[in-house]
Tab-separated table of C-alpha atoms in Angstrom:
chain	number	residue	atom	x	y	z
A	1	UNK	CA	-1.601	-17.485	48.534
A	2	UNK	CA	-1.635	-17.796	44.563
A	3	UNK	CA	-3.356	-15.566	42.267
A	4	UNK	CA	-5.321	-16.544	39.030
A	5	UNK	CA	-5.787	-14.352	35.942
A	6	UNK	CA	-8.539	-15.009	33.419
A	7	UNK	CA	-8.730	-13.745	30.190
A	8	UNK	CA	-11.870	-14.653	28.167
A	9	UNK	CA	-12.182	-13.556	24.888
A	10	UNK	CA	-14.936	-11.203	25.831
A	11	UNK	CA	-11.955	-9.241	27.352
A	12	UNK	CA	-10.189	-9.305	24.268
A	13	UNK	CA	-13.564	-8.033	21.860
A	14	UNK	CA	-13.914	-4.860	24.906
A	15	UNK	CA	-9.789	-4.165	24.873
A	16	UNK	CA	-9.705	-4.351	20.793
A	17	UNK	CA	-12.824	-2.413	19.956
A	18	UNK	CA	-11.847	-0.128	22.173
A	19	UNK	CA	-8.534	0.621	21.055
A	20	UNK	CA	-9.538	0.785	17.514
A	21	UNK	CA	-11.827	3.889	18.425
A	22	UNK	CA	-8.679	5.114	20.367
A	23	UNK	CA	-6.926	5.127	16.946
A	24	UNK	CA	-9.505	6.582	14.608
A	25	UNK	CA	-9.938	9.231	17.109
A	26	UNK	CA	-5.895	9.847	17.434
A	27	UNK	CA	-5.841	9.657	13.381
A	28	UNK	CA	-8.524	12.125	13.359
A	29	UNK	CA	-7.456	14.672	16.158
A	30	UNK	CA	-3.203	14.076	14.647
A	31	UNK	CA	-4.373	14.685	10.777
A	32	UNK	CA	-5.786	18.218	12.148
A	33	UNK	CA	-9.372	17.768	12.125
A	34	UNK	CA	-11.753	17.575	15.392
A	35	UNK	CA	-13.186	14.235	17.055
A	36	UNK	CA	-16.185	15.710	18.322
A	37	UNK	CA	-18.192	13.718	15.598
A	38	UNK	CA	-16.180	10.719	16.307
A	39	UNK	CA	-17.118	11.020	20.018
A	40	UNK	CA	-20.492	12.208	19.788
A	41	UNK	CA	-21.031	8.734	17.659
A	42	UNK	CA	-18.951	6.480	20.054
A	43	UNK	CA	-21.845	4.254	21.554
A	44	UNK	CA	-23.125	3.437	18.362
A	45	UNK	CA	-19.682	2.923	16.870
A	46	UNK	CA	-18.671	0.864	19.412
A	47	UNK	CA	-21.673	-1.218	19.665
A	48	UNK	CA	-21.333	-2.218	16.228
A	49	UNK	CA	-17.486	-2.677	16.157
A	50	UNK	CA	-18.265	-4.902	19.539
A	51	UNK	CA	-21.579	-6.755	18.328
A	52	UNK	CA	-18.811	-7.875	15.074
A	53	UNK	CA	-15.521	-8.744	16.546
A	54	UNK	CA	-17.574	-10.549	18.725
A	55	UNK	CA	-19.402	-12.371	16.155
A	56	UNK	CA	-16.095	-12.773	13.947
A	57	UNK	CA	-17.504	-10.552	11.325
A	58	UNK	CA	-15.768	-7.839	11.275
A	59	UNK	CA	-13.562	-7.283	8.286
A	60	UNK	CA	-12.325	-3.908	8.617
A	61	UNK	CA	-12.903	-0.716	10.346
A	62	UNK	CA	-12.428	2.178	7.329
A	63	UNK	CA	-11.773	6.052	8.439
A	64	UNK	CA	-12.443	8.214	5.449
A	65	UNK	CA	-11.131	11.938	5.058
A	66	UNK	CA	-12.760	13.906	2.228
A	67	UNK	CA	-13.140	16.932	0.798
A	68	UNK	CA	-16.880	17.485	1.459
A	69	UNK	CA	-17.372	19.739	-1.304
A	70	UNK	CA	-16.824	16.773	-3.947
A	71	UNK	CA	-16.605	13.822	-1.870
A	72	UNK	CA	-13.631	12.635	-3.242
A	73	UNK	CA	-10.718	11.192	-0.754
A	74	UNK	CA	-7.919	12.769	0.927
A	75	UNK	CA	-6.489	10.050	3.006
A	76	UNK	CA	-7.822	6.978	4.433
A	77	UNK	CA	-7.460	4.475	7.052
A	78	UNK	CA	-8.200	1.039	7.213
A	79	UNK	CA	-7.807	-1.616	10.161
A	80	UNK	CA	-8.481	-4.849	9.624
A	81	UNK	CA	-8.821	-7.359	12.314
A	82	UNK	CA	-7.608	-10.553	12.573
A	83	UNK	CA	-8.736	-13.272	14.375
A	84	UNK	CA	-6.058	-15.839	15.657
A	85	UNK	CA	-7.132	-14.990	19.845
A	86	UNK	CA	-5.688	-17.506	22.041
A	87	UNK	CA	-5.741	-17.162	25.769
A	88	UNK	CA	-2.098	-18.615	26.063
A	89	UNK	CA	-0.830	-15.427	24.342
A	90	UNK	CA	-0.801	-12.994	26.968
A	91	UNK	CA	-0.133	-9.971	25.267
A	92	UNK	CA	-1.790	-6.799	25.527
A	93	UNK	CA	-0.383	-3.278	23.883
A	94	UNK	CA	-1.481	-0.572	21.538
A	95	UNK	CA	1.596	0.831	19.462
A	96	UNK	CA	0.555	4.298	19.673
A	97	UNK	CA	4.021	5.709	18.684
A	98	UNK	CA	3.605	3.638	15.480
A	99	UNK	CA	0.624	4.923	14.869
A	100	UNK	CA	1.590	8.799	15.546
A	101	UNK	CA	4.349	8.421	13.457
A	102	UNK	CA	2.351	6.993	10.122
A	103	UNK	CA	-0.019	10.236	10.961
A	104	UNK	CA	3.333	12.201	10.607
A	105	UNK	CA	4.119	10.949	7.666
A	106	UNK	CA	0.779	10.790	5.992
A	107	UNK	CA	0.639	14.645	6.952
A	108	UNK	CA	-1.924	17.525	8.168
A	109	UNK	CA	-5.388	17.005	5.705
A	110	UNK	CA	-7.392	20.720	4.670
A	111	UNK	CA	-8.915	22.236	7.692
A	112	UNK	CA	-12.477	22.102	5.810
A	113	UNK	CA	-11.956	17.946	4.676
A	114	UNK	CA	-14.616	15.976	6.599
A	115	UNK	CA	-14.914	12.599	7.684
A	116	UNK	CA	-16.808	9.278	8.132
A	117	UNK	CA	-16.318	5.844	9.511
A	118	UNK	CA	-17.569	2.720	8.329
A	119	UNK	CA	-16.627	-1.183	8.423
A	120	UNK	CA	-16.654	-4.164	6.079
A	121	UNK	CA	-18.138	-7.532	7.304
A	122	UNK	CA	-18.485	-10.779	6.274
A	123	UNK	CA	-21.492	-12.547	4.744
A	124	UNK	CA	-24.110	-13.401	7.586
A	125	UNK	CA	-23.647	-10.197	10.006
A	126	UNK	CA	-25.612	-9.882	12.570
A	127	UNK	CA	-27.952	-6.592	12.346
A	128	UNK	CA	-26.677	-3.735	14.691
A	129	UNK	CA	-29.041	-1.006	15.342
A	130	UNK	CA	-28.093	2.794	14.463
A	131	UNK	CA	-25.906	0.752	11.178
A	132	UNK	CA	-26.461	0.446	7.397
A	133	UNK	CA	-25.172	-0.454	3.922
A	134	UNK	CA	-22.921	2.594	2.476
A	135	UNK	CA	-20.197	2.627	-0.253
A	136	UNK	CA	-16.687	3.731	0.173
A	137	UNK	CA	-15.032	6.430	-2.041
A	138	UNK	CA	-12.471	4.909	-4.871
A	139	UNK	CA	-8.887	4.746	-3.895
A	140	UNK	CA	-8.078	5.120	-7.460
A	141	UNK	CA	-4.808	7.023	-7.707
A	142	UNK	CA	-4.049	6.027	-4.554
A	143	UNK	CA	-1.167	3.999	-2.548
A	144	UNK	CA	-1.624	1.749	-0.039
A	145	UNK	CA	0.870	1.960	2.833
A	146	UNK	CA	1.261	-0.842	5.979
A	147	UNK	CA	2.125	0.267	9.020
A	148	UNK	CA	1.246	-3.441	10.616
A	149	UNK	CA	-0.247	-4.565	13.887
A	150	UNK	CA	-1.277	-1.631	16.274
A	151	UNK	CA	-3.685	-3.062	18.465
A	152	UNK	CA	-3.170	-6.448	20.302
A	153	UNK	CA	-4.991	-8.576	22.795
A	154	UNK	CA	-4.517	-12.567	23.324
A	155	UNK	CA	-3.750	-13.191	19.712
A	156	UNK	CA	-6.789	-10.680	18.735
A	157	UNK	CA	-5.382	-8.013	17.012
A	158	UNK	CA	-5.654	-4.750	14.430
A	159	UNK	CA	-3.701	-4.228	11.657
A	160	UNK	CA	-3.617	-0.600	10.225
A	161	UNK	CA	-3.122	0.675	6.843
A	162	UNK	CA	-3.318	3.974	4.827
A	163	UNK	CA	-4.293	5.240	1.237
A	164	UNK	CA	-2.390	8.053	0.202
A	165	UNK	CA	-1.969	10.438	-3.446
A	166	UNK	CA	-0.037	8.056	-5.998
């Protein structure tokens, strides 16, 4: 008797996606705040995130954290996917202790800062119902830091970065 595993790239869209809200929801819940917007907004979220990575639009998925009573940023988070899938990779992981240990480092935000998620796609997106055009806050001030690939599926992957205070 032999067995036969398929992976389609499909698989790959569903396990990545996935895994990115998994992240934004660990950065969220880890920095101190609550996910309860972040879950209450899931479908949409991940129809969008889906509809993209699918499409090979999808630039980058962008948490920010504000202070709502100015709107300027506290920290934020970007993952940007990249595209290289290929069925003969095999590979599937999320580096969650990576990713706990950036939140560590990028610390605890104020109990009142709020948050928002948004993405960046290229030219020629397909439209994605419950989405629209928004702008993100400056980073002006601010330092990018890598933490590298966190999410990985056939090739198919996520690459995570912060902004922190210069």
């Amino acid at each position: 008797m032999s067995a036969v595993a398929v992976f389609s790239y499909t698989h790959s869209v569903v396990y990545v996606a996935d895994n990115i809200l998994k992240s934004l929801k660990d950065i969220i819940r880890l920095s101190g705040l609550d996910p309860a917007k972040l879950a209450n907004d899931r479908t949409v979220l991940l129809r969008g995130i889906s509809a993209w990575i699918e499409s090979r639009h999808l630039e980058r998925v962008t948490l920010e954290i504000f202070d709502p009573k100015n709107g300027r940023l506290v920290v934020r988070w970007d993952i940007e996917v990249v595209y290289t899938w290929d069925v003969s990779a095999g590979t599937f992981w999320t580096d969650t202790e990576q990713l706990k240990w950036a939140i560590r480092k990028a610390g605890l935000v104020p109990g009142e800062a709020d948050y928002s998620v948004s993405v960046s796609n290229k030219p020629g997106r397909p439209d994605v119902s419950g989405w629209s055009s928004c702008t993100l806050r400056s980073t002006d001030g601010m330092v990018r830091q890598s933490i590298g690939t966190t999410v990985e599926h056939n090739g198919l992957s996520a690459n995570t970065t912060y902004w922190r205070k210069a």
